[in-house]
């Protein structure tokens, strides 16, 4: 007995999925492939305007909550934040640990391309965990400045540390330094740059006219690049940064062969990384002959930390002025 296709579909009018199957069955393979390709192309080649609000908030909170936290800790009166309590910088760090992953998620949401969500979520979780580990270690290490701790020296070479008794206490301070400078930085910065790179993969367009940066992007590029310079030098993550930058360059050349160019958001991120590399080179050349910093940062890659430079030179300058 032959069943007419229309009668079959009508009998299943209350079953939406069967209707969808019926429609798909009646569609030719060529039509189905054409529809899939159209959806794929639409997802790949959608473009978005420059995210002025997100990039502005991102740069502002980086400067205030990350770069500004040790400055706030030093400037604000010690009576307000006793040494056995969280400092102003710690509260800045707590705010940073909440606001930054939120802004990164909003940035991913605005990508014109569908990005791997699972990788983004895992990266955000690792970012928050690493930044939280760093919060504790960095809080104690910066509070030690008030007791005479010198960041340009290693833990065991510091005058206030090397005479501790029993000597096992020195091991505890080295463990704290490890959580702060190594484990915390790795779990913080690796997901951070990974998320930026994942977002960067969606910043390509076939339209040449959209590969331009507006004036607000040009104005933001300076502060953004300067912050990345601080992030790379203070965090001692030059290897991670340069690998991310090389991956960006490789992706740009690969997409160029396909006729795709960076949109305004991609250009902003890419040019910010280029300016950052120039700033790092200037910083290294300036301190190339500093024997004390050379001792603390041995090896092929010599990139001193700004706070080590401060405790070595600027702190001494302040002390000299006060003695006058």
Coordinates of C-alpha atoms in Angstrom, one line a residue:
X1 CA 0.0 0.0 0.0
X2 CA 1.5 3.4 -1.1
X3 CA 1.5 6.2 1.5
X4 CA 1.5 9.7 0.1
X5 CA 4.3 11.9 1.6
X6 CA 1.9 14.8 2.3
X7 CA -0.6 12.6 4.1
X8 CA 2.2 11.2 6.2
X9 CA 3.4 14.6 7.2
X10 CA -0.1 15.8 7.9
X11 CA -0.7 12.8 10.2
X12 CA 2.4 14.0 12.2
X13 CA 1.4 17.6 12.4
X14 CA 1.8 17.6 16.2
X15 CA 5.3 16.2 16.1
X16 CA 7.7 19.0 15.2
X17 CA 10.7 16.8 14.8
X18 CA 9.0 14.5 12.3
X19 CA 8.0 17.6 10.3
X20 CA 11.6 18.7 10.2
X21 CA 12.7 15.2 9.1
X22 CA 10.0 15.3 6.3
X23 CA 11.2 18.6 5.1
X24 CA 14.8 17.5 5.1
X25 CA 13.9 14.3 3.2
X26 CA 12.2 16.3 0.5
X27 CA 15.1 18.7 0.1
X28 CA 17.7 17.7 -2.5
X29 CA 21.3 17.0 -1.4
X30 CA 22.5 20.0 -3.3
X31 CA 20.1 22.3 -1.5
X32 CA 21.1 20.9 1.9
X33 CA 24.8 21.4 1.1
X34 CA 24.1 24.9 -0.1
X35 CA 22.2 25.8 3.1
X36 CA 24.9 24.4 5.3
X37 CA 27.6 26.3 3.3
X38 CA 25.6 29.5 3.6
X39 CA 25.3 29.2 7.4
X40 CA 29.0 28.4 7.6
X41 CA 30.0 31.3 5.5
X42 CA 27.7 33.6 7.4
X43 CA 29.3 32.5 10.7
X44 CA 32.9 32.9 9.3
X45 CA 32.6 36.2 7.6
X46 CA 30.4 38.2 9.9
X47 CA 32.1 41.3 11.1
X48 CA 31.7 43.5 14.1
X49 CA 32.5 47.1 14.8
X50 CA 35.3 48.2 17.1
X51 CA 34.4 47.3 20.7
X52 CA 35.3 50.7 22.1
X53 CA 33.4 50.1 25.4
X54 CA 35.0 46.7 26.1
X55 CA 38.5 47.7 25.1
X56 CA 38.3 50.9 27.1
X57 CA 37.0 49.1 30.3
X58 CA 39.6 46.4 29.8
X59 CA 42.5 48.8 29.5
X60 CA 41.2 51.0 32.4
X61 CA 40.8 48.2 34.9
X62 CA 44.1 46.7 33.9
X63 CA 45.9 49.9 34.7
X64 CA 43.9 50.7 37.9
X65 CA 43.4 47.2 39.4
X66 CA 46.6 45.5 38.3
X67 CA 49.3 48.1 37.8
X68 CA 47.8 50.4 40.4
X69 CA 47.5 47.9 43.2
X70 CA 51.1 47.9 44.5
X71 CA 51.2 51.7 44.1
X72 CA 48.0 52.1 46.2
X73 CA 49.5 49.8 48.8
X74 CA 52.6 52.0 49.1
X75 CA 50.9 55.4 48.9
X76 CA 48.0 54.9 51.3
X77 CA 48.8 55.3 55.0
X78 CA 49.9 52.1 56.7
X79 CA 47.6 52.8 59.6
X80 CA 44.6 52.2 57.3
X81 CA 45.8 48.8 56.4
X82 CA 47.9 47.1 59.1
X83 CA 50.5 44.6 58.0
X84 CA 48.4 41.7 59.4
X85 CA 45.4 42.7 57.3
X86 CA 44.7 42.8 53.6
X87 CA 46.1 45.9 51.9
X88 CA 44.4 48.3 49.5
X89 CA 46.3 46.5 46.7
X90 CA 44.7 43.2 47.8
X91 CA 41.2 44.6 47.4
X92 CA 42.3 45.9 44.0
X93 CA 43.5 42.4 43.2
X94 CA 40.2 40.8 44.3
X95 CA 38.2 43.2 42.1
X96 CA 40.6 42.4 39.2
X97 CA 40.0 38.6 39.6
X98 CA 36.2 39.2 39.2
X99 CA 36.1 42.0 36.5
X100 CA 38.8 40.7 34.1
X101 CA 37.2 37.2 33.5
X102 CA 33.8 38.9 33.0
X103 CA 35.2 41.3 30.4
X104 CA 37.0 38.4 28.7
X105 CA 33.8 36.4 28.5
X106 CA 32.0 39.5 27.1
X107 CA 34.7 39.9 24.5
X108 CA 34.3 36.2 23.4
X109 CA 30.6 36.7 23.2
X110 CA 31.0 39.6 20.7
X111 CA 33.3 37.6 18.4
X112 CA 31.8 37.3 14.9
X113 CA 32.9 33.7 14.8
X114 CA 31.7 30.8 16.9
X115 CA 34.6 29.9 19.2
X116 CA 35.3 26.7 21.2
X117 CA 33.3 27.4 24.3
X118 CA 34.7 24.5 26.4
X119 CA 38.2 25.7 25.9
X120 CA 37.2 29.3 26.8
X121 CA 35.4 28.1 30.0
X122 CA 38.3 25.9 31.2
X123 CA 40.7 28.8 30.5
X124 CA 38.6 31.2 32.5
X125 CA 38.5 28.8 35.4
X126 CA 42.3 28.4 35.4
X127 CA 42.7 32.1 35.1
X128 CA 40.7 32.8 38.2
X129 CA 42.5 30.0 40.1
X130 CA 45.9 31.2 39.1
X131 CA 45.1 34.9 39.8
X132 CA 43.8 33.9 43.2
X133 CA 47.0 32.0 44.1
X134 CA 49.0 35.0 43.0
X135 CA 46.8 37.3 45.2
X136 CA 48.0 35.5 48.4
X137 CA 51.7 35.2 47.5
X138 CA 51.9 38.7 46.0
X139 CA 50.1 40.2 49.1
X140 CA 52.7 38.8 51.5
X141 CA 55.7 39.6 49.2
X142 CA 54.7 43.2 48.8
X143 CA 54.0 43.7 52.5
X144 CA 57.5 42.5 53.2
X145 CA 58.7 45.7 51.5
X146 CA 57.8 47.6 54.6
X147 CA 60.1 45.3 56.6
X148 CA 63.0 46.0 54.3
X149 CA 62.6 43.2 51.7
X150 CA 64.4 44.0 48.4
X151 CA 62.8 42.6 45.2
X152 CA 66.1 42.9 43.3
X153 CA 67.6 40.2 45.5
X154 CA 66.7 36.5 45.6
X155 CA 64.8 35.2 48.7
X156 CA 67.9 33.8 50.4
X157 CA 70.0 36.9 49.7
X158 CA 67.6 39.3 51.4
X159 CA 69.0 40.6 54.7
X160 CA 65.6 40.2 56.5
X161 CA 65.3 36.6 55.3
X162 CA 68.8 35.0 55.4
X163 CA 69.1 35.4 59.2
X164 CA 65.8 33.7 60.0
X165 CA 65.9 30.9 62.6
X166 CA 65.2 28.0 62.1
X167 CA 66.5 27.9 58.5
X168 CA 63.4 26.0 57.4
X169 CA 61.5 29.3 57.6
X170 CA 63.6 30.4 54.5
X171 CA 62.2 27.3 52.7
X172 CA 58.7 28.5 53.5
X173 CA 59.4 31.9 52.1
X174 CA 60.8 30.4 48.9
X175 CA 57.7 28.3 48.6
X176 CA 55.6 31.5 48.9
X177 CA 57.8 33.1 46.2
X178 CA 57.2 30.0 44.0
X179 CA 53.4 30.3 44.4
X180 CA 53.6 34.0 43.6
X181 CA 56.1 34.2 40.7
X182 CA 55.9 30.8 39.1
X183 CA 52.8 28.8 39.7
X184 CA 50.5 31.8 40.1
X185 CA 51.8 33.6 37.1
X186 CA 51.6 30.4 34.9
X187 CA 48.0 29.6 35.8
X188 CA 47.1 33.3 35.4
X189 CA 48.8 34.3 32.2
X190 CA 48.7 31.2 30.1
X191 CA 44.9 31.2 30.0
X192 CA 44.8 35.0 29.7
X193 CA 46.9 34.9 26.4
X194 CA 45.1 31.8 25.2
X195 CA 41.7 33.5 25.5
X196 CA 43.1 36.6 23.6
X197 CA 44.4 34.3 20.9
X198 CA 41.1 32.4 20.6
X199 CA 39.3 35.7 20.2
X200 CA 41.9 36.8 17.7
X201 CA 41.2 33.8 15.4
X202 CA 37.7 35.2 14.8
X203 CA 38.9 38.7 13.9
X204 CA 39.2 38.2 10.1
X205 CA 37.0 39.6 7.3
X206 CA 37.1 39.4 3.4
X207 CA 36.2 43.1 3.2
X208 CA 39.3 45.3 2.8
X209 CA 37.3 48.5 3.9
X210 CA 36.7 47.0 7.3
X211 CA 40.5 46.5 8.0
X212 CA 41.0 49.9 9.5
X213 CA 41.3 51.1 13.0
X214 CA 39.1 54.1 14.1
X215 CA 40.6 57.0 15.9
X216 CA 39.5 55.8 19.4
X217 CA 41.4 52.5 18.7
X218 CA 44.6 54.5 17.9
X219 CA 44.2 56.5 21.1
X220 CA 43.8 53.3 23.2
X221 CA 46.7 51.4 21.6
X222 CA 49.3 53.4 23.5
X223 CA 47.9 52.7 27.0
X224 CA 47.1 49.1 26.0
X225 CA 50.6 48.4 24.7
X226 CA 52.2 50.0 27.8
X227 CA 50.2 47.7 30.1
X228 CA 51.2 44.6 28.1
X229 CA 54.8 45.7 28.5
X230 CA 54.3 45.9 32.3
X231 CA 52.5 42.5 32.2
X232 CA 55.3 40.8 30.3
X233 CA 58.2 42.3 32.2
X234 CA 56.8 42.1 35.7
X235 CA 55.2 38.7 35.2
X236 CA 58.4 37.4 33.5
X237 CA 56.4 35.8 30.7
X238 CA 58.3 36.9 27.7
X239 CA 58.4 33.3 26.2
X240 CA 54.6 33.0 26.5
X241 CA 54.1 36.5 25.0
X242 CA 56.4 36.0 22.1
X243 CA 54.9 32.6 21.2
X244 CA 51.5 34.1 21.3
X245 CA 52.7 36.9 19.0
X246 CA 54.3 34.5 16.6
X247 CA 51.1 32.5 16.5
X248 CA 49.2 35.6 15.6
X249 CA 51.7 36.4 12.8
X250 CA 51.4 32.9 11.4
X251 CA 47.6 33.1 11.5
X252 CA 47.6 36.5 9.8
X253 CA 49.8 35.2 6.9
X254 CA 47.7 32.0 6.6
X255 CA 44.5 33.9 6.4
X256 CA 45.9 36.4 4.0
X257 CA 46.4 33.5 1.5
X258 CA 42.7 32.9 1.7
X259 CA 41.9 36.6 1.0
X260 CA 41.1 37.5 4.6
X261 CA 42.3 40.5 6.5
X262 CA 42.1 41.6 10.1
X263 CA 39.1 43.7 11.2
X264 CA 39.5 46.7 13.5
X265 CA 39.5 44.6 16.7
X266 CA 42.1 42.2 15.4
X267 CA 44.3 45.1 14.2
X268 CA 44.0 46.8 17.6
X269 CA 45.2 43.6 19.4
X270 CA 47.9 42.8 16.8
X271 CA 49.4 46.3 16.7
X272 CA 49.3 46.5 20.5
X273 CA 51.5 43.4 20.7
X274 CA 53.9 44.9 18.1
X275 CA 54.3 48.1 20.1
X276 CA 54.7 46.0 23.3
X277 CA 57.7 44.2 21.7
X278 CA 59.3 47.5 20.8
X279 CA 58.8 48.8 24.4
X280 CA 60.4 45.5 25.8
X281 CA 63.4 46.0 23.5
X282 CA 63.9 49.6 24.7
X283 CA 63.6 48.5 28.4
X284 CA 66.2 45.7 27.9
X285 CA 68.7 47.9 26.1
X286 CA 68.3 50.6 28.8
X287 CA 69.2 48.2 31.6
X288 CA 71.6 46.0 29.6
X289 CA 74.6 47.0 31.7
X290 CA 73.0 46.9 35.2
X291 CA 75.2 44.4 37.0
X292 CA 72.9 43.9 40.0
X293 CA 69.9 43.2 37.9
X294 CA 72.0 41.0 35.6
X295 CA 72.8 38.9 38.7
X296 CA 69.2 38.4 39.6
X297 CA 68.1 37.6 36.0
X298 CA 70.9 35.4 34.5
X299 CA 70.6 33.4 31.3
X300 CA 69.9 34.2 27.7
X301 CA 66.6 36.1 28.2
X302 CA 67.4 39.2 30.3
X303 CA 64.2 41.1 31.1
X304 CA 64.2 42.8 34.6
X305 CA 61.0 43.4 36.5
X306 CA 59.9 47.0 37.0
X307 CA 59.4 46.5 40.7
X308 CA 62.9 45.1 41.0
X309 CA 64.2 48.2 39.3
X310 CA 62.1 50.3 41.7
X311 CA 63.5 48.8 44.9
X312 CA 67.0 48.9 43.5
X313 CA 67.1 52.5 42.1
X314 CA 64.0 54.5 42.8
X315 CA 63.7 53.5 46.4
X316 CA 67.3 54.5 47.0
X317 CA 66.6 57.8 45.3
X318 CA 63.7 58.4 47.6
X319 CA 65.8 57.6 50.7
X320 CA 68.5 60.0 49.6
X321 CA 66.0 62.8 49.2
X322 CA 64.6 62.1 52.7
X323 CA 68.1 62.2 54.2
X324 CA 68.6 65.7 52.7

